[in-house]
Amino acid sequence: METKKISHDSICALAGVDRESQHKAVVAPIYTSSIYRMADFGVEGEHEYARVSHPNRSHLAEALSEMEGGCGKGIITASGMAALNLILQLVQPGDWVVSGHDAYGGTQRFLDALAPRGLFRLHCCDINSPDPAVAERAMALQPRLVLLETPSNPLLGVCDVRAWIEAVAKTRDAQGRRPVVAVDNTMLSPVNFRPLSLGVDLVWHSTTKYINGHTDLIGGAIICREPDLHDELDWWVKTMGLGAAAFDAWLTTRGLHTLPLRIRREQESAGQVAEFLAGHPKVDQVFYPGLESHVGHELAVRQFAGFGGMLSFELRGRGGQKTGADTTAEELKTFIYAQKAASFAVSLGGVSSLISHPSTMTHIDMSEEARAAAGIRYGLLRFSVGLEEPERLICGLEQGFAAL
Ligand SMILES: *Cc1c(COP(=O)(O)O)cnc(C)c1O
């Protein structure tokens, strides 16, 4: 796979390094200045005003663009949702936006809030379905924007991005334009997946998760394949003021230095934890793309360079039935407080492990029926594997099961 040829380790290690010329600092300083001197009369320098651009954003953007195979530039935003806000400036009233019905909760909330205001029309579908009719129905709408995200949250469903690109390639709207395809690459990072190499137009991230990786800031990024699309979105970042501050961009660059190392370690551990859970008598189902039993396994092998550090699993309810639905709040609480593997908190992709309960946390805004339709049952727990020894994680989880 193309991903494996990229020297991610070097790009990450060298992000922002040797860029400062006045004092020859090896590590880039934090440029807090809001303004930059003109290069000459009537001639702007590289930077002018920090809402528009500043060196710390450029260092991070250039490294991410190289990793993703982008146009050399990128947009660094104040959050993942700020990145989505920019991407949604590409559509106008009447345009169709296609999105997965199991997209990240914040993405769904944003789309659901804007569509009724008439800013665009929204078509949600099962983007992970192997049935080609799903993409055909979506393309019949001649959408302006197609939002893909993979693997999905919390069940780690895998979307066939290449198949979507093929469907999109045949589609034109009344003005002869092909839909813009955007992939939320937060879950895998460019270390494991490079959607631009498949023909996707832009990739966006919540850098809050793996890219920063240290659970100490909120941030986002957009990397485009073509400079024209980049320039259009860059105009919006300066106009809307959604760019990241210098300190956050600098801290994210520091986190990026170790991204490939963290991902390698975390997904190796995730595989071991998934195997342990899959064989446990108090677990019903385990969702991890690296398990052969996972519905998206074969596609994940074809499409990704690694399976990532996220998994989810269902506690077996008191009835011991294979439902995952008869688990009680009492059982969940007992397990969560007795396990010693992870902090009980939302989010993912940090150096320390996290456990969360989708039904009462990330997916609480969904109706009970919608959760049932998406397959998110009450007994489901999501686990973000950190850098702890896998033996320690397994032992910590076992303490939770022992208390049940
Ligand atoms: C967290 C997250 C977002 C939103 O990013 P923020 O940085 O929290 O604004 C978007 N997509 C995915 C997949 C996420 O996990």
PDB file of N, CA and C in Angstrom, residues 363-399:
ATOM      1  N   HIS A 363     -22.921   9.317  22.500  1.00  0.00           N
ATOM      2  CA  HIS A 363     -24.082   9.102  21.637  1.00  0.00           C
ATOM      3  C   HIS A 363     -25.402   9.325  22.362  1.00  0.00           C
ATOM      4  N   ILE A 364     -25.358  10.132  23.437  1.00  0.00           N
ATOM      5  CA  ILE A 364     -26.568  10.360  24.232  1.00  0.00           C
ATOM      6  C   ILE A 364     -27.601  11.200  23.470  1.00  0.00           C
ATOM      7  N   ASP A 365     -27.146  12.020  22.512  1.00  0.00           N
ATOM      8  CA  ASP A 365     -28.079  12.852  21.746  1.00  0.00           C
ATOM      9  C   ASP A 365     -28.940  12.040  20.770  1.00  0.00           C
ATOM     10  N   MET A 366     -28.502  10.819  20.469  1.00  0.00           N
ATOM     11  CA  MET A 366     -29.297   9.970  19.558  1.00  0.00           C
ATOM     12  C   MET A 366     -30.493   9.413  20.315  1.00  0.00           C
ATOM     13  N   SER A 367     -31.624   9.224  19.610  1.00  0.00           N
ATOM     14  CA  SER A 367     -32.775   8.592  20.253  1.00  0.00           C
ATOM     15  C   SER A 367     -32.433   7.116  20.490  1.00  0.00           C
ATOM     16  N   GLU A 368     -33.187   6.490  21.406  1.00  0.00           N
ATOM     17  CA  GLU A 368     -32.929   5.084  21.715  1.00  0.00           C
ATOM     18  C   GLU A 368     -33.109   4.216  20.460  1.00  0.00           C
ATOM     19  N   GLU A 369     -34.115   4.588  19.651  1.00  0.00           N
ATOM     20  CA  GLU A 369     -34.387   3.837  18.409  1.00  0.00           C
ATOM     21  C   GLU A 369     -33.210   3.984  17.432  1.00  0.00           C
ATOM     22  N   ALA A 370     -32.692   5.225  17.332  1.00  0.00           N
ATOM     23  CA  ALA A 370     -31.586   5.480  16.400  1.00  0.00           C
ATOM     24  C   ALA A 370     -30.342   4.707  16.837  1.00  0.00           C
ATOM     25  N   ARG A 371     -30.134   4.662  18.168  1.00  0.00           N
ATOM     26  CA  ARG A 371     -28.980   3.896  18.670  1.00  0.00           C
ATOM     27  C   ARG A 371     -29.152   2.415  18.347  1.00  0.00           C
ATOM     28  N   ALA A 372     -30.382   1.917  18.557  1.00  0.00           N
ATOM     29  CA  ALA A 372     -30.651   0.500  18.282  1.00  0.00           C
ATOM     30  C   ALA A 372     -30.414   0.216  16.796  1.00  0.00           C
ATOM     31  N   ALA A 373     -30.891   1.121  15.930  1.00  0.00           N
ATOM     32  CA  ALA A 373     -30.739   0.922  14.483  1.00  0.00           C
ATOM     33  C   ALA A 373     -29.261   0.930  14.095  1.00  0.00           C
ATOM     34  N   ALA A 374     -28.469   1.746  14.784  1.00  0.00           N
ATOM     35  CA  ALA A 374     -27.033   1.824  14.477  1.00  0.00           C
ATOM     36  C   ALA A 374     -26.255   0.679  15.128  1.00  0.00           C
ATOM     37  N   GLY A 375     -26.929  -0.124  15.969  1.00  0.00           N
ATOM     38  CA  GLY A 375     -26.265  -1.264  16.608  1.00  0.00           C
ATOM     39  C   GLY A 375     -25.493  -0.889  17.864  1.00  0.00           C
ATOM     40  N   ILE A 376     -25.773   0.308  18.412  1.00  0.00           N
ATOM     41  CA  ILE A 376     -25.066   0.738  19.630  1.00  0.00           C
ATOM     42  C   ILE A 376     -25.908   0.326  20.834  1.00  0.00           C
ATOM     43  N   ARG A 377     -25.547  -0.783  21.472  1.00  0.00           N
ATOM     44  CA  ARG A 377     -26.358  -1.296  22.574  1.00  0.00           C
ATOM     45  C   ARG A 377     -25.853  -0.780  23.913  1.00  0.00           C
ATOM     46  N   TYR A 378     -26.725  -0.914  24.907  1.00  0.00           N
ATOM     47  CA  TYR A 378     -26.450  -0.318  26.218  1.00  0.00           C
ATOM     48  C   TYR A 378     -25.157  -0.869  26.841  1.00  0.00           C
ATOM     49  N   GLY A 379     -24.878  -2.124  26.586  1.00  0.00           N
ATOM     50  CA  GLY A 379     -23.691  -2.746  27.187  1.00  0.00           C
ATOM     51  C   GLY A 379     -22.383  -2.427  26.487  1.00  0.00           C
ATOM     52  N   LEU A 380     -22.432  -1.570  25.471  1.00  0.00           N
ATOM     53  CA  LEU A 380     -21.218  -1.283  24.685  1.00  0.00           C
ATOM     54  C   LEU A 380     -20.306  -0.285  25.396  1.00  0.00           C
ATOM     55  N   LEU A 381     -19.018  -0.617  25.449  1.00  0.00           N
ATOM     56  CA  LEU A 381     -18.001   0.281  25.997  1.00  0.00           C
ATOM     57  C   LEU A 381     -16.947   0.536  24.918  1.00  0.00           C
ATOM     58  N   ARG A 382     -16.453   1.765  24.873  1.00  0.00           N
ATOM     59  CA  ARG A 382     -15.425   2.103  23.899  1.00  0.00           C
ATOM     60  C   ARG A 382     -14.090   2.257  24.623  1.00  0.00           C
ATOM     61  N   PHE A 383     -13.037   1.770  24.009  1.00  0.00           N
ATOM     62  CA  PHE A 383     -11.723   1.763  24.652  1.00  0.00           C
ATOM     63  C   PHE A 383     -10.694   2.388  23.714  1.00  0.00           C
ATOM     64  N   SER A 384     -10.025   3.444  24.186  1.00  0.00           N
ATOM     65  CA  SER A 384      -8.933   4.056  23.435  1.00  0.00           C
ATOM     66  C   SER A 384      -7.643   3.581  24.082  1.00  0.00           C
ATOM     67  N   VAL A 385      -6.876   2.787  23.352  1.00  0.00           N
ATOM     68  CA  VAL A 385      -5.683   2.150  23.921  1.00  0.00           C
ATOM     69  C   VAL A 385      -4.524   3.146  23.936  1.00  0.00           C
ATOM     70  N   GLY A 386      -3.911   3.291  25.091  1.00  0.00           N
ATOM     71  CA  GLY A 386      -2.784   4.212  25.250  1.00  0.00           C
ATOM     72  C   GLY A 386      -1.448   3.489  25.211  1.00  0.00           C
ATOM     73  N   LEU A 387      -0.440   4.119  25.806  1.00  0.00           N
ATOM     74  CA  LEU A 387       0.932   3.596  25.725  1.00  0.00           C
ATOM     75  C   LEU A 387       1.322   2.673  26.881  1.00  0.00           C
ATOM     76  N   GLU A 388       0.387   2.374  27.785  1.00  0.00           N
ATOM     77  CA  GLU A 388       0.709   1.470  28.891  1.00  0.00           C
ATOM     78  C   GLU A 388       1.058   0.072  28.333  1.00  0.00           C
ATOM     79  N   GLU A 389       1.766  -0.752  29.121  1.00  0.00           N
ATOM     80  CA  GLU A 389       2.066  -2.106  28.666  1.00  0.00           C
ATOM     81  C   GLU A 389       0.739  -2.847  28.458  1.00  0.00           C
ATOM     82  N   PRO A 390       0.615  -3.595  27.345  1.00  0.00           N
ATOM     83  CA  PRO A 390      -0.646  -4.315  27.096  1.00  0.00           C
ATOM     84  C   PRO A 390      -0.994  -5.289  28.228  1.00  0.00           C
ATOM     85  N   GLU A 391       0.051  -5.879  28.865  1.00  0.00           N
ATOM     86  CA  GLU A 391      -0.205  -6.815  29.975  1.00  0.00           C
ATOM     87  C   GLU A 391      -0.927  -6.075  31.099  1.00  0.00           C
ATOM     88  N   ARG A 392      -0.504  -4.829  31.341  1.00  0.00           N
ATOM     89  CA  ARG A 392      -1.110  -4.036  32.392  1.00  0.00           C
ATOM     90  C   ARG A 392      -2.562  -3.692  32.050  1.00  0.00           C
ATOM     91  N   LEU A 393      -2.810  -3.397  30.771  1.00  0.00           N
ATOM     92  CA  LEU A 393      -4.168  -3.073  30.335  1.00  0.00           C
ATOM     93  C   LEU A 393      -5.084  -4.288  30.516  1.00  0.00           C
ATOM     94  N   ILE A 394      -4.578  -5.449  30.115  1.00  0.00           N
ATOM     95  CA  ILE A 394      -5.377  -6.675  30.209  1.00  0.00           C
ATOM     96  C   ILE A 394      -5.663  -7.002  31.670  1.00  0.00           C
ATOM     97  N   CYS A 395      -4.644  -6.861  32.487  1.00  0.00           N
ATOM     98  CA  CYS A 395      -4.785  -7.120  33.920  1.00  0.00           C
ATOM     99  C   CYS A 395      -5.793  -6.136  34.532  1.00  0.00           C
ATOM    100  N   GLY A 396      -5.709  -4.872  34.122  1.00  0.00           N
ATOM    101  CA  GLY A 396      -6.626  -3.851  34.624  1.00  0.00           C
ATOM    102  C   GLY A 396      -8.066  -4.122  34.226  1.00  0.00           C
ATOM    103  N   LEU A 397      -8.268  -4.606  33.012  1.00  0.00           N
ATOM    104  CA  LEU A 397      -9.626  -4.955  32.566  1.00  0.00           C
ATOM    105  C   LEU A 397     -10.137  -6.170  33.327  1.00  0.00           C
ATOM    106  N   GLU A 398      -9.244  -7.125  33.557  1.00  0.00           N
ATOM    107  CA  GLU A 398      -9.633  -8.361  34.271  1.00  0.00           C
ATOM    108  C   GLU A 398     -10.166  -8.025  35.667  1.00  0.00           C
ATOM    109  N   GLN A 399      -9.607  -6.986  36.285  1.00  0.00           N
ATOM    110  CA  GLN A 399     -10.108  -6.579  37.612  1.00  0.00           C
ATOM    111  C   GLN A 399     -11.558  -6.111  37.524  1.00  0.00           C
TER     112      GLN A 399
END
